Amino acid sequence: MKKVSVSFTLNGDPVTAEVPAAWTLLRTLRENFEFTGAKEGCGVGECGACTVIVDGDAVNSCIFPIPEIEGKSVVTIEGIADKDGNLHPLQKAFLDNNGVQCGFCTSGMIMSAKALLDKNHNPTEDEIRTSIAGNLCRCTGYVQIVEAIGMAAKK
Amino acid sequence: MSDHLYVGKSIPRTIEIDKVTGRAVYIDDFKRPGMLYGKILYSDYAHARIKSINIAKAEKLPGVRAVLTGRDVPDVRVGFLKDQSVLKKDVVRQFRDEVAAVAAISPDIAREAIDLIEVEYEELPAVFDPVEAMKEGAPLVHETDARGKPLRTNILPLPWRFQAGDIEQGRRESAFTVIDHVSTTWVNQCCMGPSGCIAEFDMNSNLTLYNQTNVIFGDKGRISEYFSQIGLKGKKIRIINPIVGGSFGTKLDTDIYEFICIQLALKTRRPVKILFDREEEFRALPPRQPARFTVEQGCDREGRLTFRKIEAILDNGAYTSWGATTPSVMMMPVSSLYRVPNIYYQATCVYTNNIYCQAMRGYGNPQASFAVETSMDTLAEKAGIDPAEFRMINRNQSGDLTPMRLKITSCGLEECITSVKEKIGWNDKKGKRNGRGVGIASLIHVAGGARVTLSDGHGIMVKVDEDGFVDVLESGTDQGQGSPTVISQIVAESLGVRPEDVSVIFGDTALCLWDAGTHASRHTFMAGNAAIMACEKAKKQILEMAAEYMPRMIKSDFKKMMKKDPEFVEPELDYSLISDPANLDIRDRKIFLKSDPSHPHFNMDINKVLRRGLHVGTGESRVIAAEAFYDPPTETLDRELKGNLSMTYAFGTTGVEVEVDRDTGEVKILQLVAAHDVGKAMNPTLLLGQVYGAVYTGVGYGLTEEMKLEKGKVMNPNFLDYKLLTAMDVIPIKPVIVEPGDEAGPYGAKGVGEPGLVPTAPAIANAIYDAIGVRIKDLPITPEKVLEAIKNSK
């Protein structure tokens, strides 16, 4: 299998990975770097459980070809608490407001929401819902997730 | 009892912090040293004879460690009616039939190997409609039963027939009667976390199975039975739950992939993981069972129900899992939702060559409640009574003994109906037929355990260390319901510590005591009661220790103070008061004198006492540990299928206001009021999460979700074509929490996991009727069906 070497920034650190060219960003994150917070819920970009932030935008890492990550900056759920280990306001709000149930969609939800809040500090409910439109959840009915994102935006 | 510190409070889910930091370990993330990857080859036909299987190419592929077919594993039958084998050898009866399996050093190689397996089939006549399948001359799905006895019919030998009172008498007493034909279809549980397990044998052939089952002991029992038939009798089995990415029924039965994984691990002597992809979730897991109902009801001139007759036909699919027992839960709304004196109910499960079915949130209740509540509306209309009033007339009440012999203890149904009417604006909005309408439906569900197995118990162990930290060994499964938080609240409350002092270990058959499973909305009720019992015992041990050590510790403190300060005068105290454990209690980490909680000297931090009293030398050291097993005094169903199988029952009412677009057929939910009698909310925020989530699944059930099967094949095995609701589907939900408190519940709580789903779809259907005067009796109510119904009504 043909391999590629890619260098990019992962949660602030410069990293290099040599992985099969056919791999996705998700597989590289999970298998090469053992960052397993991003999940594979469908593998075809329909459920959003694999969402990470690439150069400021939320992307489905399960359909993101690894060669295209060269030189970019990737942020995953593992990289959003601060250096002292304090949770990001979104992480805290999800715990406080029951935005988490089974938790499988949670990493993706939080990353989609973070991509929004990084650009828009005061989003409307509609903007919040649009930001997670590609993140499916079976447990919550989205209600307390939308509320949690709104709470985090105010922090 | 309103002075609780933690129970009834919206404590955050901080105990589950791993789920927001990416650290929670699901089966996807779990690895064992030397682990192989398993993959399954499924059938290409709905019904066919396997002529040959050629695995030579697959076996030769480098990296492949095992290729198994039905010829390589013992021909052992598994499943509820023992009607299937693990790998199918001669005949396939559905598209999901497992024909071969591979274990390889990587998932890619395993997939490649699967593609190299050549199977030659001879197609057989198949049947896909349960009514057709019941007819004489229909192709037989199974030629013999589990014992090899020839079968002449596709009808399953399951006795789902229930009678109470006298239907004919009921008919005679009726002023109005109606008959409706109602149907529901397959829906997928859609857990976001895919299914999977890791099987690992040690060299003594003892098995550890890392598995997502929510019935760890049931799973162990079934595997143990399997072991005894494959030459592994006497070998040990340990089931360990990882974090489970949703269950909703899929983890209730032991699925075939688990047995296959075990066989691959046995063959290779290496840990083997099988992990489903999304397509397999749709194609190779058993969904909710479709059902067709004929429902007939009558009432007298005052609107009192006189009889209810329901006949159901269930498409069982090719094999039997728990789906075939959903009629037992259907019986609950059929016999006991509203007061009906005369009942006849029969459910027929029929084999077809469709995918086989099992449980989903609510079990058979959503299906049957759709039938009952559709009929309630048509009957109310015929009797000329307002639909909400009609339900009020017939509401269940505390003290009722239903025809199924369910004992109704606490019952908040009246308050649920009243608050839904008020909050939805019922009286102003109903009956306009102007494209906007309101609908109502209610529910009854088990909420205090469900004695479907001989033991409906839950065991729990509690231990307390020298720092006052509490470990709880809890045999339930954390599948997202919030139990880590709720159980820590209950333990903190009943032991006298804080929730953050409590750690809860879930799902391990080696560590935990027996539990009947985290299903049937039973976990908070059962584990909560067991936790209270265990904590009472542990607390007694701590208080005995305190009575022994506190007097000397206080005296010794005084001595120290006198040494430091010669002026200090030791107060004269009656130490006999705190030398009796009965006089002491613990609250918020403090041990204190019950008769004088603010006594300046007779109180002490729990960890101070524990540090002094636990490790003290030969003969006097001890541990604080307690176990409890709560098995409620309920009944299994008798021969007539009657019995009080739960300690208490949940009630609720959903009201929906919709707007129907007559041109597009689209239904918009303007508001949805969900009123639930929950006994007592243990954690209001978490409880609302259960209601919201269940309502959304119920709306999907009502409007969008259906697995499309074409000649047995699932045609929409992905989230693009299977319409799960997204965050863009805004449903304004107003929850109403009714808290009558239940005597049998832990701190008054009832189960709440499933109820929110149950009345949602019928309430929507009833609202659509109120909006446009067209009644749709087939779920889901898609725009196509609405348009069709409008067209037909003209």
JSON list of C-alpha atoms in Angstrom, two decimals, chain A residues 1 20 23 27 30-32 34-49 76-81 85 87-88 90-107 109-110 125-147, chain B residues 10-17 19-26 28-31 106-108 111 187-194 243-246 248 277-279 360-361 478-482 684-690 692-694 696-697 700 705 718-722 724-731 733:
[
{"chain": "A", "resi": 1, "resn": "MET", "atom": "CA", "xyz": [0.00, 0.00, 0.00]},
{"chain": "A", "resi": 20, "resn": "PRO", "atom": "CA", "xyz": [-1.22, 4.65, 3.72]},
{"chain": "A", "resi": 23, "resn": "TRP", "atom": "CA", "xyz": [-6.31, 6.54, 4.88]},
{"chain": "A", "resi": 27, "resn": "ARG", "atom": "CA", "xyz": [-8.18, 6.74, 10.77]},
{"chain": "A", "resi": 30, "resn": "ARG", "atom": "CA", "xyz": [-7.36, 7.11, 15.80]},
{"chain": "A", "resi": 31, "resn": "GLU", "atom": "CA", "xyz": [-4.75, 4.58, 14.72]},
{"chain": "A", "resi": 32, "resn": "ASN", "atom": "CA", "xyz": [-1.59, 6.58, 14.27]},
{"chain": "A", "resi": 34, "resn": "GLU", "atom": "CA", "xyz": [-4.35, 7.09, 19.29]},
{"chain": "A", "resi": 35, "resn": "PHE", "atom": "CA", "xyz": [-6.65, 10.06, 19.65]},
{"chain": "A", "resi": 36, "resn": "THR", "atom": "CA", "xyz": [-9.87, 8.07, 19.74]},
{"chain": "A", "resi": 37, "resn": "GLY", "atom": "CA", "xyz": [-12.20, 10.87, 20.77]},
{"chain": "A", "resi": 38, "resn": "ALA", "atom": "CA", "xyz": [-13.41, 11.31, 17.19]},
{"chain": "A", "resi": 39, "resn": "LYS", "atom": "CA", "xyz": [-15.63, 8.33, 16.37]},
{"chain": "A", "resi": 40, "resn": "GLU", "atom": "CA", "xyz": [-16.64, 6.51, 13.25]},
{"chain": "A", "resi": 41, "resn": "GLY", "atom": "CA", "xyz": [-20.42, 6.38, 13.33]},
{"chain": "A", "resi": 42, "resn": "CYS", "atom": "CA", "xyz": [-21.03, 5.85, 9.64]},
{"chain": "A", "resi": 43, "resn": "GLY", "atom": "CA", "xyz": [-17.76, 6.22, 7.74]},
{"chain": "A", "resi": 44, "resn": "VAL", "atom": "CA", "xyz": [-19.37, 8.16, 4.91]},
{"chain": "A", "resi": 45, "resn": "GLY", "atom": "CA", "xyz": [-19.83, 11.65, 6.31]},
{"chain": "A", "resi": 46, "resn": "GLU", "atom": "CA", "xyz": [-23.48, 11.35, 7.28]},
{"chain": "A", "resi": 47, "resn": "CYS", "atom": "CA", "xyz": [-23.46, 11.31, 11.09]},
{"chain": "A", "resi": 48, "resn": "GLY", "atom": "CA", "xyz": [-20.79, 13.76, 12.23]},
{"chain": "A", "resi": 49, "resn": "ALA", "atom": "CA", "xyz": [-19.39, 11.64, 15.08]},
{"chain": "A", "resi": 76, "resn": "THR", "atom": "CA", "xyz": [-9.67, 17.40, 18.19]},
{"chain": "A", "resi": 77, "resn": "ILE", "atom": "CA", "xyz": [-11.76, 16.94, 21.32]},
{"chain": "A", "resi": 78, "resn": "GLU", "atom": "CA", "xyz": [-8.55, 15.97, 23.13]},
{"chain": "A", "resi": 79, "resn": "GLY", "atom": "CA", "xyz": [-7.09, 19.40, 22.45]},
{"chain": "A", "resi": 80, "resn": "ILE", "atom": "CA", "xyz": [-9.70, 21.85, 23.65]},
{"chain": "A", "resi": 81, "resn": "ALA", "atom": "CA", "xyz": [-9.27, 21.83, 27.42]},
{"chain": "A", "resi": 85, "resn": "GLY", "atom": "CA", "xyz": [-6.64, 20.70, 32.22]},
{"chain": "A", "resi": 87, "resn": "LEU", "atom": "CA", "xyz": [-12.47, 22.03, 30.53]},
{"chain": "A", "resi": 88, "resn": "HIS", "atom": "CA", "xyz": [-13.49, 24.19, 27.59]},
{"chain": "A", "resi": 90, "resn": "LEU", "atom": "CA", "xyz": [-18.52, 23.70, 25.85]},
{"chain": "A", "resi": 91, "resn": "GLN", "atom": "CA", "xyz": [-17.29, 20.58, 27.62]},
{"chain": "A", "resi": 92, "resn": "LYS", "atom": "CA", "xyz": [-18.47, 21.94, 30.93]},
{"chain": "A", "resi": 93, "resn": "ALA", "atom": "CA", "xyz": [-21.83, 23.05, 29.56]},
{"chain": "A", "resi": 94, "resn": "PHE", "atom": "CA", "xyz": [-22.44, 19.61, 28.02]},
{"chain": "A", "resi": 95, "resn": "LEU", "atom": "CA", "xyz": [-21.91, 18.03, 31.45]},
{"chain": "A", "resi": 96, "resn": "ASP", "atom": "CA", "xyz": [-23.92, 20.66, 33.32]},
{"chain": "A", "resi": 97, "resn": "ASN", "atom": "CA", "xyz": [-26.89, 20.62, 30.99]},
{"chain": "A", "resi": 98, "resn": "ASN", "atom": "CA", "xyz": [-27.06, 16.95, 30.09]},
{"chain": "A", "resi": 99, "resn": "GLY", "atom": "CA", "xyz": [-25.86, 17.53, 26.54]},
{"chain": "A", "resi": 100, "resn": "VAL", "atom": "CA", "xyz": [-24.24, 14.11, 26.88]},
{"chain": "A", "resi": 101, "resn": "GLN", "atom": "CA", "xyz": [-26.02, 10.83, 27.12]},
{"chain": "A", "resi": 102, "resn": "CYS", "atom": "CA", "xyz": [-24.36, 7.81, 25.54]},
{"chain": "A", "resi": 103, "resn": "GLY", "atom": "CA", "xyz": [-21.58, 10.17, 24.52]},
{"chain": "A", "resi": 104, "resn": "PHE", "atom": "CA", "xyz": [-20.81, 8.66, 21.14]},
{"chain": "A", "resi": 105, "resn": "CYS", "atom": "CA", "xyz": [-21.83, 11.78, 19.21]},
{"chain": "A", "resi": 106, "resn": "THR", "atom": "CA", "xyz": [-20.48, 14.13, 21.88]},
{"chain": "A", "resi": 107, "resn": "SER", "atom": "CA", "xyz": [-16.95, 14.71, 20.57]},
{"chain": "A", "resi": 109, "resn": "MET", "atom": "CA", "xyz": [-21.07, 17.76, 18.56]},
{"chain": "A", "resi": 110, "resn": "ILE", "atom": "CA", "xyz": [-18.65, 19.73, 20.70]},
{"chain": "A", "resi": 125, "resn": "GLU", "atom": "CA", "xyz": [-30.57, 29.25, 18.27]},
{"chain": "A", "resi": 126, "resn": "ASP", "atom": "CA", "xyz": [-30.93, 28.82, 14.53]},
{"chain": "A", "resi": 127, "resn": "GLU", "atom": "CA", "xyz": [-27.20, 29.31, 14.01]},
{"chain": "A", "resi": 128, "resn": "ILE", "atom": "CA", "xyz": [-26.48, 26.80, 16.76]},
{"chain": "A", "resi": 129, "resn": "ARG", "atom": "CA", "xyz": [-28.81, 24.25, 15.20]},
{"chain": "A", "resi": 130, "resn": "THR", "atom": "CA", "xyz": [-27.30, 24.82, 11.76]},
{"chain": "A", "resi": 131, "resn": "SER", "atom": "CA", "xyz": [-23.80, 24.26, 13.15]},
{"chain": "A", "resi": 132, "resn": "ILE", "atom": "CA", "xyz": [-24.76, 20.77, 14.38]},
{"chain": "A", "resi": 133, "resn": "ALA", "atom": "CA", "xyz": [-27.13, 19.91, 11.55]},
{"chain": "A", "resi": 134, "resn": "GLY", "atom": "CA", "xyz": [-24.65, 17.29, 10.36]},
{"chain": "A", "resi": 135, "resn": "ASN", "atom": "CA", "xyz": [-24.22, 15.71, 13.79]},
{"chain": "A", "resi": 136, "resn": "LEU", "atom": "CA", "xyz": [-26.78, 13.02, 14.48]},
{"chain": "A", "resi": 137, "resn": "CYS", "atom": "CA", "xyz": [-27.81, 12.04, 17.99]},
{"chain": "A", "resi": 138, "resn": "ARG", "atom": "CA", "xyz": [-30.29, 9.35, 19.02]},
{"chain": "A", "resi": 139, "resn": "CYS", "atom": "CA", "xyz": [-30.31, 9.99, 22.76]},
{"chain": "A", "resi": 140, "resn": "THR", "atom": "CA", "xyz": [-31.03, 13.62, 23.41]},
{"chain": "A", "resi": 141, "resn": "GLY", "atom": "CA", "xyz": [-33.44, 15.02, 20.83]},
{"chain": "A", "resi": 142, "resn": "TYR", "atom": "CA", "xyz": [-30.79, 17.77, 20.57]},
{"chain": "A", "resi": 143, "resn": "VAL", "atom": "CA", "xyz": [-32.70, 19.99, 23.04]},
{"chain": "A", "resi": 144, "resn": "GLN", "atom": "CA", "xyz": [-30.16, 20.03, 25.85]},
{"chain": "A", "resi": 145, "resn": "ILE", "atom": "CA", "xyz": [-27.25, 20.07, 23.38]},
{"chain": "A", "resi": 146, "resn": "VAL", "atom": "CA", "xyz": [-28.57, 23.25, 21.77]},
{"chain": "A", "resi": 147, "resn": "GLU", "atom": "CA", "xyz": [-29.10, 24.73, 25.24]},
{"chain": "B", "resi": 10, "resn": "SER", "atom": "CA", "xyz": [-29.93, 18.53, 38.92]},
{"chain": "B", "resi": 11, "resn": "ILE", "atom": "CA", "xyz": [-26.42, 17.34, 39.71]},
{"chain": "B", "resi": 12, "resn": "PRO", "atom": "CA", "xyz": [-24.22, 17.69, 36.56]},
{"chain": "B", "resi": 13, "resn": "ARG", "atom": "CA", "xyz": [-22.88, 14.60, 34.84]},
{"chain": "B", "resi": 14, "resn": "THR", "atom": "CA", "xyz": [-19.35, 15.39, 35.98]},
{"chain": "B", "resi": 15, "resn": "ILE", "atom": "CA", "xyz": [-18.79, 11.73, 36.85]},
{"chain": "B", "resi": 16, "resn": "GLU", "atom": "CA", "xyz": [-18.91, 11.11, 33.07]},
{"chain": "B", "resi": 17, "resn": "ILE", "atom": "CA", "xyz": [-16.23, 13.67, 32.27]},
{"chain": "B", "resi": 19, "resn": "LYS", "atom": "CA", "xyz": [-17.33, 11.49, 27.53]},
{"chain": "B", "resi": 20, "resn": "VAL", "atom": "CA", "xyz": [-16.60, 15.18, 26.87]},
{"chain": "B", "resi": 21, "resn": "THR", "atom": "CA", "xyz": [-12.83, 14.84, 26.73]},
{"chain": "B", "resi": 22, "resn": "GLY", "atom": "CA", "xyz": [-12.61, 12.01, 24.20]},
{"chain": "B", "resi": 23, "resn": "ARG", "atom": "CA", "xyz": [-11.31, 9.57, 26.79]},
{"chain": "B", "resi": 24, "resn": "ALA", "atom": "CA", "xyz": [-14.35, 7.35, 27.20]},
{"chain": "B", "resi": 25, "resn": "VAL", "atom": "CA", "xyz": [-13.49, 3.90, 25.88]},
{"chain": "B", "resi": 26, "resn": "TYR", "atom": "CA", "xyz": [-16.16, 2.41, 23.65]},
{"chain": "B", "resi": 28, "resn": "ASP", "atom": "CA", "xyz": [-14.45, 0.91, 18.94]},
{"chain": "B", "resi": 29, "resn": "ASP", "atom": "CA", "xyz": [-11.55, 2.23, 20.98]},
{"chain": "B", "resi": 30, "resn": "PHE", "atom": "CA", "xyz": [-10.81, -0.94, 22.88]},
{"chain": "B", "resi": 31, "resn": "LYS", "atom": "CA", "xyz": [-7.78, -3.01, 21.94]},
{"chain": "B", "resi": 106, "resn": "SER", "atom": "CA", "xyz": [-6.23, -6.01, 10.17]},
{"chain": "B", "resi": 107, "resn": "PRO", "atom": "CA", "xyz": [-9.79, -4.93, 9.35]},
{"chain": "B", "resi": 108, "resn": "ASP", "atom": "CA", "xyz": [-8.72, -4.30, 5.74]},
{"chain": "B", "resi": 111, "resn": "ARG", "atom": "CA", "xyz": [-12.72, -7.33, 4.50]},
{"chain": "B", "resi": 187, "resn": "VAL", "atom": "CA", "xyz": [-37.58, 0.96, 12.44]},
{"chain": "B", "resi": 188, "resn": "ASN", "atom": "CA", "xyz": [-33.93, 0.80, 13.32]},
{"chain": "B", "resi": 189, "resn": "GLN", "atom": "CA", "xyz": [-32.68, 1.58, 16.80]},
{"chain": "B", "resi": 190, "resn": "CYS", "atom": "CA", "xyz": [-29.93, 3.76, 15.30]},
{"chain": "B", "resi": 191, "resn": "CYS", "atom": "CA", "xyz": [-27.48, 3.64, 18.18]},
{"chain": "B", "resi": 192, "resn": "MET", "atom": "CA", "xyz": [-24.79, 6.13, 17.27]},
{"chain": "B", "resi": 193, "resn": "GLY", "atom": "CA", "xyz": [-22.14, 3.71, 18.55]},
{"chain": "B", "resi": 194, "resn": "PRO", "atom": "CA", "xyz": [-21.96, 0.67, 16.27]},
{"chain": "B", "resi": 243, "resn": "ILE", "atom": "CA", "xyz": [-18.90, 2.40, 27.63]},
{"chain": "B", "resi": 244, "resn": "VAL", "atom": "CA", "xyz": [-21.93, 1.68, 25.47]},
{"chain": "B", "resi": 245, "resn": "GLY", "atom": "CA", "xyz": [-22.81, 4.05, 22.64]},
{"chain": "B", "resi": 246, "resn": "GLY", "atom": "CA", "xyz": [-26.56, 3.63, 22.95]},
{"chain": "B", "resi": 248, "resn": "PHE", "atom": "CA", "xyz": [-32.37, 1.11, 22.65]},
{"chain": "B", "resi": 277, "resn": "ASP", "atom": "CA", "xyz": [-20.15, -0.62, 10.20]},
{"chain": "B", "resi": 278, "resn": "ARG", "atom": "CA", "xyz": [-23.25, 1.48, 9.70]},
{"chain": "B", "resi": 279, "resn": "GLU", "atom": "CA", "xyz": [-24.52, -0.61, 6.83]},
{"chain": "B", "resi": 360, "resn": "MET", "atom": "CA", "xyz": [-36.58, -1.37, 20.73]},
{"chain": "B", "resi": 361, "resn": "ARG", "atom": "CA", "xyz": [-37.24, 1.32, 23.34]},
{"chain": "B", "resi": 478, "resn": "ASP", "atom": "CA", "xyz": [-24.22, 2.53, 31.34]},
{"chain": "B", "resi": 479, "resn": "GLN", "atom": "CA", "xyz": [-25.74, 2.96, 27.91]},
{"chain": "B", "resi": 480, "resn": "GLY", "atom": "CA", "xyz": [-26.16, 6.71, 28.25]},
{"chain": "B", "resi": 481, "resn": "GLN", "atom": "CA", "xyz": [-29.14, 6.96, 30.57]},
{"chain": "B", "resi": 482, "resn": "GLY", "atom": "CA", "xyz": [-27.24, 8.87, 33.25]},
{"chain": "B", "resi": 684, "resn": "PRO", "atom": "CA", "xyz": [-34.72, 16.80, 36.87]},
{"chain": "B", "resi": 685, "resn": "THR", "atom": "CA", "xyz": [-32.22, 17.79, 34.16]},
{"chain": "B", "resi": 686, "resn": "LEU", "atom": "CA", "xyz": [-31.30, 14.19, 33.40]},
{"chain": "B", "resi": 687, "resn": "LEU", "atom": "CA", "xyz": [-34.93, 13.16, 33.51]},
{"chain": "B", "resi": 688, "resn": "LEU", "atom": "CA", "xyz": [-35.83, 15.80, 30.93]},
{"chain": "B", "resi": 689, "resn": "GLY", "atom": "CA", "xyz": [-33.09, 14.35, 28.73]},
{"chain": "B", "resi": 690, "resn": "GLN", "atom": "CA", "xyz": [-34.89, 11.01, 28.80]},
{"chain": "B", "resi": 692, "resn": "TYR", "atom": "CA", "xyz": [-36.71, 14.82, 25.08]},
{"chain": "B", "resi": 693, "resn": "GLY", "atom": "CA", "xyz": [-34.79, 11.93, 23.56]},
{"chain": "B", "resi": 694, "resn": "ALA", "atom": "CA", "xyz": [-37.73, 9.56, 23.70]},
{"chain": "B", "resi": 696, "resn": "TYR", "atom": "CA", "xyz": [-37.71, 12.74, 19.29]},
{"chain": "B", "resi": 697, "resn": "THR", "atom": "CA", "xyz": [-37.54, 9.03, 18.62]},
{"chain": "B", "resi": 700, "resn": "GLY", "atom": "CA", "xyz": [-39.35, 9.92, 14.02]},
{"chain": "B", "resi": 705, "resn": "GLU", "atom": "CA", "xyz": [-38.44, 6.67, 10.09]},
{"chain": "B", "resi": 718, "resn": "ASN", "atom": "CA", "xyz": [-27.60, 4.56, 5.67]},
{"chain": "B", "resi": 719, "resn": "PHE", "atom": "CA", "xyz": [-28.41, 7.91, 7.28]},
{"chain": "B", "resi": 720, "resn": "LEU", "atom": "CA", "xyz": [-28.97, 9.56, 3.93]},
{"chain": "B", "resi": 721, "resn": "ASP", "atom": "CA", "xyz": [-31.97, 7.40, 3.13]},
{"chain": "B", "resi": 722, "resn": "TYR", "atom": "CA", "xyz": [-33.11, 6.47, 6.63]},
{"chain": "B", "resi": 724, "resn": "LEU", "atom": "CA", "xyz": [-33.38, 10.20, 11.53]},
{"chain": "B", "resi": 725, "resn": "LEU", "atom": "CA", "xyz": [-34.39, 13.61, 12.82]},
{"chain": "B", "resi": 726, "resn": "THR", "atom": "CA", "xyz": [-31.61, 16.19, 12.93]},
{"chain": "B", "resi": 727, "resn": "ALA", "atom": "CA", "xyz": [-31.09, 19.32, 14.98]},
{"chain": "B", "resi": 728, "resn": "MET", "atom": "CA", "xyz": [-32.83, 21.23, 12.18]},
{"chain": "B", "resi": 729, "resn": "ASP", "atom": "CA", "xyz": [-36.09, 19.44, 12.95]},
{"chain": "B", "resi": 730, "resn": "VAL", "atom": "CA", "xyz": [-37.21, 21.79, 15.66]},
{"chain": "B", "resi": 731, "resn": "ILE", "atom": "CA", "xyz": [-39.85, 20.29, 17.89]},
{"chain": "B", "resi": 733, "resn": "ILE", "atom": "CA", "xyz": [-41.34, 20.28, 23.54]}
]
